[in-house]
Amino acid sequence: MADDATSPEGLIEVMPDRLANQIAAGEVVQRPASVAKELLENALDAGASSLEVLLKDAGSTLVQVIDDGCGMGPEDAQRCFERHATSKVRSVDDLERIRTLGFRGEALASIAAVAQVTLKTKRVEDETGTLVRVEGGEQVETRPCAIPSGTSVAVRNLFYNVPARRNFLKTPATELKHLTETVQSLALANPDTAVRLEHDGHEHYDLPAAPADDWHAATRSRILGLLGDEHDDELVPIEDSSSDLTVRGFVGAPSFHRKTRGEQFLFVNGRAIEDRYLSHAVKKAYDDLLPEGAFPFFALFLTMDPRRVDVNVHPQKTEVKFDDQSGIYGFLRSAVRAALGRVHVTPQIGDEEDPGEEAQTAPGESSSPSSDAASDGSSARPTPTSFQPRQSSDDSSSSSTGRPSPRPRSAPSSGQEQDGATVAPGTQSDALYRPPEEAPEGPSADTASSSTQKASPDAPETAPQQGPKSTPGQRPVWGLHDTYIVTPTDTGVMIVDQRAAHLRVLYERARTHLEQQRGESQRLLFPHTIDLSPAEADLLEELRDDLDALGFELERLSGRTISVRGVPTDVPDGDEDAILEDILAQYTSAQDAVDDERRTHLAKMMAQRSAVERGQPLSEDERRALLRDLFDCEMPYADPTGTPTIVKLSMEELADQFGR
């Protein structure tokens, strides 16, 4: 063994404070949002009634928090940068009843170890303030300064002395999203505190302090200030209590939901926390009121004895540990369900009319997708689809929205329609039973005109005059319950799931557009305007190239308003705004992925939103075009989620079913 290994000094040494602070910063300071959180919590603990947050370059260049709290004297201003220096904990017993947001006394020391920090602070009773400047953990300047009562902490060039950590920061849009969420969360928890957020000279929020005499009114005002006044009618107040637990706040009506958990806020004794278990309790209260994959909005504030919750279990203090988590789960679910019940939105026991059916089937109409016309044979309602894989030149008329008008399906008053032919009730079209080599010829003008006449019930043996619109030698293509496409093959029959097939077609088309940065766009006759949140506006700019590639034509107007002037040709009519909002929501959850994974995610989402639905009627031309497009795909046998698009049955398999 080497001599130095047996040295009486040994191998273990106490780390210098500067090194220890840099290591601690790895846990406490993960990104600019971590800095903002620590500074804002200190300001709130100091009794601030006004907060101002200034950011540059998504926090990598500057995170500054200015407050009007109690401030510090000269000695405290210097001492606060030392490790474990705190004014909030004096003994072990204090850890069991923590009510302040900060308590460890390591945040400023950790931040100062990896950044250039300038602190200015002044108490009301002091004539002048104190300036302390720290770089890389070393105090480089201390002097008197002029400053209003309160504190200003400016953190510049985060991770300037730890390049590896700086390289791990995400894109500016991602970091700004985390910063915005941090400010949102603390602003929600403190509606009686004015909050202003500015990024690169642009104001994102300027929220006035709300009167504290009505907590629910103040919190509602703060929610609307952050998320928009359009949600005013969708906020459901909640307040409930047990012997040692109270919850109050707001949950969203079922219409107020998102594709991600980004607008779910949970607080315990004023501290913002993340708890998937308790968030699940809230979602469980909605039962099936929410569509699959949707997450409700909520801002809920739990108040309990501090001794029942341990807040000292996570470096960023975003997770806590309860002494009775299952009891809190049940209490929270019950309270949310009761609040929803008071506004008559919870599901009731017993048979109820499905509101969706009323929207789909007007009085006097059949609910069958095959019977869309009015009983008098007048023009049928438009087919709710923009599925146009290959538009012919004679189908280019445009509606008043500037988009191609959906073709109405013609349907007789009492007969059934089979590929354009009118069939008397109880009869079947002979064309459906002809073998492929006897496929019917295309209709003449005479037979086409006669095909719109109602077949006589007195002559059921008479075959209709018009079969499927097939050219000589072309195989028939039938629709089955407006869900499947059926066509004979040389060896049997092929059944295609129309939605799965369209998903595959649209997915590969979107992937191609994203890879080639060139997509097809349909101009809108009347552009739409959309108001975005600050985070969404910044995300939109980062996503702009991909949106252009998909076929969106967007123009940034004043502030956070954008004009939608064109959309991809596959987007259904009336879906222009919703699909763009969904893209931003989906991109928010996928923006940390590499470009290829992100684009795959976007392509799947575009396909899901634009694909034809099961039960949605298609004309024969549309069915044929869909099959052509499907077999032009690189992988036509499954949709992007792996669901099969095609099922083939051989003649032998069919014979087995009949016991032959």
XYZ file of C-alpha atoms in Angstrom:
660
model
C 0.000 0.000 0.000
C 1.306 3.469 -0.803
C 2.812 5.467 2.021
C 0.395 8.378 1.610
C -2.521 5.988 2.079
C -1.367 5.278 5.625
C -0.676 8.927 6.442
C -1.865 9.856 9.935
C -3.819 12.746 8.400
C -6.215 10.245 6.741
C -8.276 10.605 3.578
C -11.390 12.434 4.779
C -11.329 16.210 4.779
C -13.921 18.868 5.447
C -14.849 20.642 2.227
C -14.240 24.370 1.909
C -17.432 26.430 2.162
C -17.168 27.562 -1.446
C -17.072 23.969 -2.722
C -19.857 22.910 -0.352
C -22.039 25.774 -1.585
C -21.528 24.787 -5.229
C -22.515 21.211 -4.404
C -25.576 22.426 -2.494
C -26.485 24.584 -5.482
C -26.809 21.405 -7.521
C -29.808 20.441 -5.388
C -31.326 23.831 -4.638
C -30.682 25.653 -7.939
C -31.634 23.565 -10.947
C -32.696 26.323 -13.342
C -33.618 30.042 -13.354
C -37.078 29.183 -12.018
C -35.431 27.765 -8.878
C -33.763 31.122 -8.295
C -37.012 33.027 -8.795
C -38.851 30.710 -6.415
C -36.327 31.155 -3.585
C -36.201 34.931 -3.972
C -39.983 35.299 -4.140
C -40.482 33.101 -1.088
C -37.982 35.215 0.871
C -39.821 38.369 -0.203
C -43.191 36.980 0.889
C -41.740 35.848 4.214
C -40.507 39.438 4.656
C -44.107 40.673 4.484
C -43.993 42.162 0.991
C -47.238 43.646 -0.353
C -45.752 44.230 -3.821
C -43.448 42.036 -5.912
C -41.709 42.838 -9.175
C -39.901 40.162 -11.186
C -37.545 41.235 -13.973
C -36.127 38.634 -16.371
C -33.655 38.726 -19.226
C -32.955 35.890 -21.647
C -35.372 33.566 -19.845
C -33.501 34.087 -16.598
C -30.068 32.966 -17.747
C -28.806 36.571 -17.876
C -30.942 38.135 -15.125
C -33.467 37.137 -12.477
C -34.298 40.124 -10.268
C -36.926 40.310 -7.535
C -37.855 43.653 -5.975
C -40.111 43.789 -2.914
C -41.368 46.291 -0.338
C -40.900 43.979 2.629
C -39.238 44.676 5.951
C -35.706 44.817 4.509
C -32.460 44.097 6.364
C -29.821 46.030 8.258
C -26.145 46.098 7.199
C -25.077 43.123 9.320
C -27.956 40.881 8.214
C -27.352 41.870 4.583
C -23.843 40.403 4.752
C -24.703 37.449 6.978
C -27.563 36.208 4.797
C -25.079 34.838 2.225
C -23.517 32.484 4.749
C -24.560 28.816 4.751
C -27.494 27.934 7.003
C -28.065 31.552 7.984
C -31.767 32.033 8.654
C -34.141 34.150 10.692
C -36.934 31.578 10.649
C -35.720 28.585 12.646
C -34.160 28.747 16.089
C -34.559 25.206 17.427
C -35.458 21.663 16.388
C -38.961 22.231 17.701
C -39.437 24.989 15.118
C -39.108 22.412 12.320
C -42.338 20.791 13.514
C -44.410 23.954 13.135
C -42.987 25.723 10.086
C -45.305 28.340 8.619
C -42.792 30.325 6.573
C -41.955 29.401 2.973
C -38.199 29.402 3.534
C -36.430 28.027 6.584
C -33.170 26.247 5.719
C -30.978 29.297 5.211
C -29.052 27.846 2.278
C -30.780 29.327 -0.777
C -28.868 32.617 -1.046
C -25.534 30.928 -0.329
C -26.207 28.303 -3.007
C -27.354 30.877 -5.578
C -24.401 33.175 -4.907
C -22.006 30.241 -5.386
C -22.984 29.853 -9.059
C -23.945 33.394 -10.085
C -23.160 37.085 -9.722
C -25.538 38.487 -7.102
C -26.249 42.070 -6.127
C -28.328 42.632 -2.987
C -29.778 46.035 -2.079
C -31.867 46.317 1.064
C -33.159 48.887 3.550
C -35.309 48.859 6.641
C -37.915 51.567 7.208
C -36.018 52.920 10.215
C -32.680 53.196 8.373
C -31.640 56.372 6.572
C -29.641 54.536 3.882
C -29.679 51.081 2.481
C -26.941 48.464 2.112
C -25.452 47.019 -1.073
C -23.702 43.631 -1.034
C -22.197 42.133 -4.183
C -21.184 38.460 -4.309
C -19.561 36.605 -7.228
C -19.006 32.875 -7.168
C -19.528 32.747 -3.421
C -17.060 35.554 -2.631
C -18.239 38.917 -1.299
C -16.549 41.504 -3.501
C -18.274 44.711 -2.394
C -20.226 46.079 0.552
C -21.276 49.719 0.822
C -24.199 52.038 1.638
C -26.663 52.746 -1.167
C -29.869 54.620 -1.902
C -32.912 52.374 -2.152
C -36.570 52.545 -1.055
C -37.524 50.449 1.945
C -37.501 46.781 0.981
C -35.104 44.485 -0.839
C -33.842 44.001 -4.388
C -31.893 40.878 -5.329
C -30.436 40.693 -8.847
C -28.981 37.336 -9.926
C -26.919 37.671 -13.105
C -25.264 35.105 -15.362
C -26.492 31.982 -13.629
C -23.949 29.114 -13.768
C -21.327 31.447 -15.262
C -18.617 29.580 -13.341
C -20.105 26.113 -13.936
C -20.298 25.839 -17.754
C -21.463 22.231 -17.661
C -24.540 23.218 -15.641
C -25.283 26.122 -17.989
C -25.168 23.761 -20.967
C -27.910 21.659 -19.378
C -30.415 24.496 -19.420
C -33.295 23.902 -21.825
C -34.456 26.201 -24.601
C -35.384 29.776 -23.641
C -39.078 28.975 -24.199
C -38.884 26.027 -21.812
C -37.059 27.991 -19.118
C -39.492 30.898 -19.478
C -42.415 28.495 -19.114
C -41.010 27.247 -15.802
C -40.405 30.809 -14.634
C -43.939 31.850 -15.558
C -45.424 28.836 -13.758
C -43.394 29.676 -10.652
C -44.648 33.268 -10.598
C -48.213 32.108 -11.335
C -48.186 29.681 -8.436
C -46.907 32.167 -5.859
C -49.209 34.894 -7.190
C -52.218 32.593 -6.792
C -51.297 31.813 -3.203
C -51.034 35.501 -2.341
C -53.870 37.454 -3.998
C -53.379 40.301 -1.503
C -49.892 40.913 -2.938
C -49.401 42.898 -6.149
C -47.280 41.005 -8.689
C -45.614 42.285 -11.833
C -43.613 40.119 -14.274
C -41.450 41.527 -17.051
C -39.322 39.611 -19.553
C -36.861 41.314 -21.896
C -38.664 44.613 -21.411
C -42.111 43.162 -22.192
C -44.695 43.070 -19.435
C -46.342 39.667 -18.951
C -48.371 40.328 -15.823
C -49.265 43.360 -13.735
C -51.655 42.063 -11.119
C -52.989 44.494 -8.516
C -53.405 43.441 -4.907
C -56.954 42.318 -4.194
C -58.803 43.350 -1.019
C -58.324 40.738 1.681
C -61.815 41.012 3.184
C -63.306 38.426 0.771
C -60.814 35.628 0.161
C -62.842 33.841 -2.530
C -63.450 37.062 -4.471
C -59.764 37.973 -4.233
C -58.645 34.521 -5.373
C -61.148 34.472 -8.230
C -59.859 37.860 -9.386
C -56.268 36.604 -9.261
C -57.131 33.439 -11.244
C -58.857 35.474 -13.938
C -55.948 37.900 -14.038
C -53.564 35.031 -14.709
C -55.658 32.800 -16.964
C -58.156 35.146 -18.601
C -61.621 36.554 -17.907
C -63.205 34.045 -20.289
C -63.064 31.442 -17.510
C -65.208 33.467 -15.092
C -68.292 31.291 -15.597
C -66.236 28.087 -15.380
C -64.890 28.519 -11.839
C -66.621 26.468 -9.156
C -65.909 27.668 -5.581
C -65.117 25.071 -2.970
C -64.892 25.276 0.809
C -65.070 22.407 3.271
C -63.541 21.484 6.590
C -63.160 18.651 9.049
C -61.925 18.715 12.621
C -58.304 19.384 11.643
C -58.321 20.034 7.893
C -59.749 22.787 5.697
C -59.859 23.132 1.919
C -60.966 26.139 -0.076
C -60.363 27.436 -3.555
C -61.751 26.774 -7.019
C -62.103 23.887 -9.423
C -62.966 24.172 -13.076
C -66.284 23.202 -14.572
C -65.938 20.135 -16.832
C -65.583 22.467 -19.818
C -62.470 24.011 -18.224
C -59.891 21.297 -18.832
C -56.528 20.911 -20.479
C -54.469 18.200 -22.149
C -51.732 18.567 -19.530
C -51.490 19.193 -15.783
C -50.069 22.680 -16.340
C -53.031 24.493 -14.754
C -53.388 22.485 -11.557
C -52.339 24.290 -8.374
C -52.233 22.701 -4.934
C -51.132 24.515 -1.773
C -50.574 23.315 1.784
C -50.460 26.049 4.427
C -49.705 28.540 1.653
C -46.880 26.472 0.152
C -47.175 25.303 -3.470
C -46.605 21.559 -3.714
C -46.733 18.811 -6.318
C -48.626 15.679 -5.341
C -49.885 13.313 -8.052
C -51.820 11.290 -5.470
C -53.923 14.236 -4.287
C -54.266 15.536 -7.851
C -55.743 12.149 -8.720
C -58.285 12.636 -5.928
C -59.526 15.789 -7.633
C -59.753 14.144 -11.038
C -61.538 11.157 -9.513
C -64.263 13.489 -8.239
C -65.199 14.315 -11.842
C -65.816 10.636 -12.714
C -66.637 10.541 -16.434
C -67.451 14.242 -16.771
C -64.086 14.788 -18.439
C -63.006 13.365 -21.797
C -60.268 10.772 -21.753
C -56.829 12.302 -21.362
C -58.172 15.625 -20.036
C -57.098 17.253 -16.776
C -59.336 19.672 -14.841
C -58.214 23.082 -13.657
C -58.007 23.543 -9.916
C -56.477 25.933 -7.395
C -56.964 24.341 -3.982
C -55.620 25.496 -0.632
C -55.290 23.001 2.209
C -54.844 24.283 5.743
C -53.826 21.954 8.559
C -51.744 21.742 11.689
C -48.088 22.110 10.596
C -47.234 19.126 12.768
C -49.277 16.915 10.418
C -47.116 17.691 7.389
C -43.352 17.444 6.906
C -42.103 20.089 4.475
C -38.432 19.204 4.916
C -38.340 16.201 2.576
C -37.378 17.730 -0.778
C -34.491 19.996 -1.862
C -36.823 22.419 -3.656
C -39.576 22.000 -1.009
C -42.071 21.128 -3.746
C -43.014 17.803 -2.152
C -44.265 17.199 1.373
C -45.148 14.189 3.468
C -48.504 13.873 5.251
C -49.193 11.795 8.334
C -52.535 10.616 6.846
C -52.351 10.914 3.068
C -55.195 8.468 2.367
C -57.513 10.396 4.702
C -56.686 13.662 2.941
C -57.297 11.939 -0.429
C -60.825 10.932 0.588
C -61.584 14.327 2.123
C -60.405 16.177 -0.974
C -62.341 13.972 -3.395
C -65.515 14.319 -1.343
C -65.173 18.105 -1.076
C -64.628 18.561 -4.833
C -67.512 16.244 -5.714
C -69.834 18.124 -3.373
C -68.841 21.451 -4.929
C -69.494 20.130 -8.425
C -72.843 18.757 -7.257
C -73.927 22.170 -6.021
C -73.672 23.535 -9.546
C -75.496 20.517 -11.003
C -72.666 19.128 -13.065
C -72.085 15.783 -11.357
C -73.545 12.704 -13.054
C -76.912 11.709 -11.625
C -78.100 8.185 -10.999
C -80.776 7.066 -13.429
C -81.489 7.409 -17.111
C -80.856 10.785 -18.651
C -81.017 12.046 -22.162
C -77.572 12.252 -23.651
C -77.049 15.905 -24.611
C -74.753 14.732 -27.359
C -77.607 12.915 -29.069
C -79.688 16.062 -29.223
C -76.853 17.806 -30.993
C -76.409 14.938 -33.423
C -80.044 14.096 -34.159
C -82.644 16.784 -34.607
C -86.276 16.022 -33.724
C -87.822 13.802 -36.342
C -84.504 12.571 -37.715
C -83.154 9.082 -37.485
C -80.042 8.629 -35.365
C -78.629 6.296 -38.006
C -75.755 7.835 -39.949
C -77.331 6.471 -43.106
C -80.499 8.571 -42.742
C -79.393 12.165 -42.692
C -82.017 13.814 -44.843
C -85.284 15.354 -43.836
C -88.306 13.169 -44.437
C -89.494 15.308 -47.322
C -86.456 14.455 -49.404
C -85.073 17.992 -49.276
C -81.408 18.787 -49.083
C -79.680 16.768 -46.401
C -77.585 18.385 -43.702
C -73.904 18.609 -44.571
C -71.772 15.640 -43.756
C -69.637 16.682 -40.751
C -66.314 15.950 -42.359
C -63.617 17.690 -44.327
C -62.051 14.407 -45.390
C -60.893 15.252 -48.912
C -57.917 13.058 -49.793
C -58.268 13.907 -53.472
C -60.590 16.764 -54.475
C -61.844 16.781 -58.010
C -62.006 20.009 -59.988
C -65.792 20.049 -59.960
C -65.893 20.010 -56.148
C -64.032 23.189 -55.434
C -66.830 25.439 -54.329
C -66.098 27.351 -51.167
C -68.298 28.168 -48.257
C -68.538 31.541 -46.606
C -65.716 30.590 -44.273
C -63.289 30.386 -47.148
C -62.986 26.604 -46.740
C -64.387 24.004 -49.191
C -68.030 23.367 -48.454
C -68.702 19.853 -47.186
C -70.722 17.859 -49.663
C -74.251 17.079 -48.450
C -75.231 13.450 -48.469
C -78.362 12.749 -50.472
C -80.787 10.349 -48.848
C -84.286 9.339 -49.892
C -87.187 9.761 -47.603
C -87.919 6.095 -46.908
C -85.359 4.032 -48.736
C -81.795 3.102 -47.845
C -78.815 4.471 -49.710
C -76.081 2.129 -50.904
C -73.332 3.931 -52.766
C -75.715 6.360 -54.391
C -78.505 3.863 -55.192
C -81.987 4.002 -53.706
C -83.184 0.691 -52.306
C -86.665 -0.027 -51.090
C -87.041 -1.002 -47.441
C -86.438 -4.698 -46.935
C -84.555 -5.166 -50.207
C -80.853 -5.397 -51.000
C -78.931 -4.109 -53.969
C -77.915 -6.893 -56.372
C -74.670 -5.011 -56.957
C -73.568 -5.921 -53.443
C -73.548 -9.600 -54.339
C -71.926 -9.523 -57.757
C -68.483 -11.075 -57.933
C -65.613 -8.710 -58.820
C -65.590 -9.702 -62.497
C -69.263 -8.647 -62.731
C -68.807 -5.230 -61.221
C -71.563 -2.875 -62.463
C -70.837 -0.333 -65.100
C -70.965 3.370 -64.398
C -74.470 4.859 -64.496
C -75.717 6.702 -67.490
C -77.399 10.056 -67.258
C -80.798 8.365 -67.416
C -80.103 5.898 -64.660
C -78.482 8.601 -62.560
C -81.627 10.693 -62.676
C -83.848 7.734 -61.947
C -81.742 6.681 -58.984
C -83.069 9.543 -56.907
C -86.649 8.242 -57.178
C -88.079 6.218 -54.326
C -88.298 2.513 -55.111
C -91.776 1.066 -55.088
C -92.528 -1.182 -52.113
C -94.845 -3.149 -54.387
C -91.943 -4.412 -56.459
C -89.219 -5.559 -54.072
C -87.826 -7.900 -56.684
C -86.838 -4.967 -58.887
C -83.164 -4.192 -58.620
C -82.159 -0.557 -58.413
C -81.093 1.115 -61.596
C -77.787 2.393 -60.242
C -75.142 0.387 -58.449
C -71.880 1.544 -56.919
C -70.160 4.236 -58.923
C -67.505 1.881 -60.300
C -65.953 1.925 -63.726
C -65.995 -1.326 -65.732
C -63.688 -3.887 -64.141
C -63.281 -1.839 -60.954
C -63.925 -3.638 -57.697
C -66.788 -2.325 -55.575
C -65.942 -0.481 -52.374
C -68.686 -0.589 -49.749
C -69.166 1.280 -46.501
C -70.168 -0.753 -43.444
C -71.977 1.221 -40.715
C -69.939 4.282 -41.696
C -67.022 2.748 -39.811
C -65.409 0.189 -42.097
C -64.602 0.001 -45.785
C -65.166 -3.405 -47.361
C -63.873 -4.531 -50.745
C -63.360 -7.962 -52.340
C -59.860 -9.206 -53.099
C -58.528 -11.994 -55.297
C -58.473 -14.365 -52.332
C -61.356 -13.141 -50.166
C -62.367 -9.826 -48.634
C -60.532 -6.879 -47.082
C -61.968 -4.736 -44.275
C -60.401 -1.357 -43.514
C -61.006 0.740 -40.382
C -61.668 4.147 -41.931
C -60.414 6.196 -38.962
C -57.265 4.133 -38.433
C -56.528 4.362 -42.157
C -57.018 8.114 -42.224
C -54.815 8.481 -39.124
C -51.992 6.694 -40.935
C -52.407 8.839 -44.053
C -52.494 12.131 -42.150
C -49.626 11.137 -39.857
C -47.261 10.340 -42.720
C -48.356 13.451 -44.561
C -47.649 15.646 -41.518
C -44.286 13.942 -40.944
C -43.325 14.640 -44.550
C -44.335 18.282 -44.257
C -42.348 18.688 -41.035
C -39.245 17.002 -42.459
C -39.355 18.952 -45.708
C -40.542 22.164 -43.992
C -43.175 22.516 -46.682
C -46.892 21.978 -46.174
C -50.157 22.699 -47.931
C -52.277 25.530 -46.580
C -55.898 26.542 -47.032
C -56.397 30.310 -46.758
C -59.305 31.476 -44.616
C -61.641 34.036 -46.114
C -62.117 35.556 -42.664
C -58.983 35.252 -40.507
C -59.446 34.230 -36.882
C -57.784 35.934 -33.922
C -56.593 34.109 -30.811
C -55.377 35.590 -27.517
C -52.501 33.625 -25.998
C -50.977 33.536 -22.539
C -47.432 34.924 -22.251
C -45.952 31.422 -22.123
C -48.009 30.310 -25.141
C -46.946 33.381 -27.115
C -43.280 32.567 -26.538
C -43.861 28.891 -27.318
C -45.585 29.876 -30.535
C -42.521 31.783 -31.691
C -40.268 28.804 -31.001
C -42.680 26.491 -32.805
C -43.217 28.861 -35.728
C -41.153 26.901 -38.296
C -42.996 23.661 -37.558
C -46.388 25.377 -37.690
C -45.492 26.904 -41.055
C -44.386 23.479 -42.258
C -47.713 21.957 -41.241
C -49.582 24.582 -43.266
C -50.556 27.215 -40.698
C -50.361 30.847 -41.798
C -50.063 32.992 -38.673
C -49.489 36.685 -38.134
C -48.461 38.216 -34.798
C -50.654 41.195 -33.987
C -50.287 43.549 -31.033
C -49.392 42.063 -27.676
C -50.213 38.371 -27.375
C -52.862 38.286 -30.117
C -52.264 36.296 -33.290
C -54.234 36.122 -36.514
C -54.841 32.723 -38.116
C -54.942 33.367 -41.866
C -54.526 29.835 -43.125
C -54.629 26.276 -41.820
C -53.521 22.863 -43.087
C -55.870 21.509 -45.730
C -56.757 18.523 -43.539
C -58.070 20.566 -40.591
C -61.855 20.156 -40.249
C -64.054 23.226 -40.629
C -64.581 25.051 -37.343
C -61.574 23.402 -35.700
C -59.014 26.032 -36.668
C -58.665 27.659 -33.219
C -58.997 24.515 -31.118
C -56.372 22.553 -33.023
C -53.816 25.354 -32.672
C -54.459 25.557 -28.927
C -54.081 21.780 -28.664
C -50.791 21.925 -30.552
C -49.446 24.427 -28.028
C -50.619 22.253 -25.137
C -49.099 19.099 -26.641
C -45.888 20.935 -27.509
C -45.639 22.125 -23.905
C -45.462 18.512 -22.750
C -43.029 17.461 -25.499
C -40.764 20.461 -25.927
C -37.904 18.912 -23.942
C -37.648 16.118 -26.517
C -35.274 16.225 -29.455
C -36.624 17.695 -32.688
C -37.389 14.335 -34.305
C -39.380 13.076 -31.299
C -41.166 16.412 -31.004
C -42.174 16.355 -34.646
C -43.418 12.785 -34.337
C -45.534 13.945 -31.405
C -46.913 16.875 -33.387
C -47.652 14.726 -36.430
C -49.597 12.244 -34.297
C -51.589 15.034 -32.683
C -52.434 16.619 -36.036
C -53.621 13.261 -37.332
C -55.725 12.584 -34.228
C -57.470 15.953 -34.475
C -58.089 15.890 -38.241
C -58.910 12.250 -39.004
C -62.384 11.128 -40.013
C -64.394 9.739 -37.111
C -65.886 6.273 -36.849
C -69.553 6.564 -37.751
C -68.851 9.472 -40.088
C -70.338 8.903 -43.553
C -68.038 8.830 -46.580
C -68.997 8.812 -50.225
C -67.714 6.052 -52.472
C -65.242 8.468 -54.077
C -63.893 9.328 -50.627
C -63.602 5.666 -49.678
C -61.670 4.898 -52.837
C -59.419 7.911 -52.371
C -58.712 6.879 -48.787
C -57.708 3.380 -49.892
C -55.419 4.813 -52.565
C -53.774 7.141 -50.071
C -53.445 4.356 -47.507
C -51.567 2.054 -49.863
C -49.308 4.930 -50.859
C -48.081 5.042 -47.248
C -44.767 3.613 -46.176
C -46.477 1.473 -43.512
C -50.173 1.106 -44.388
C -51.017 -1.752 -42.016
C -51.308 0.138 -38.700
C -52.103 3.629 -37.499
C -49.494 5.665 -35.544
C -50.585 4.068 -32.238
C -50.229 0.516 -33.552
C -53.918 -0.156 -34.157
C -54.365 -2.337 -37.268
C -55.846 -0.575 -40.277
C -56.622 -3.674 -42.350
C -58.145 -7.087 -41.707
C -58.169 -9.670 -44.510
C -60.412 -12.718 -44.613
C -59.672 -15.466 -47.102
C -62.331 -17.551 -48.779
C -61.164 -20.517 -46.689
C -61.688 -18.554 -43.459
C -65.137 -17.503 -44.581
C -65.991 -21.081 -45.503
C -64.908 -22.234 -42.049
C -67.386 -19.795 -40.514
C -70.187 -21.513 -42.464
C -68.991 -24.977 -41.487
C -67.896 -25.938 -44.974
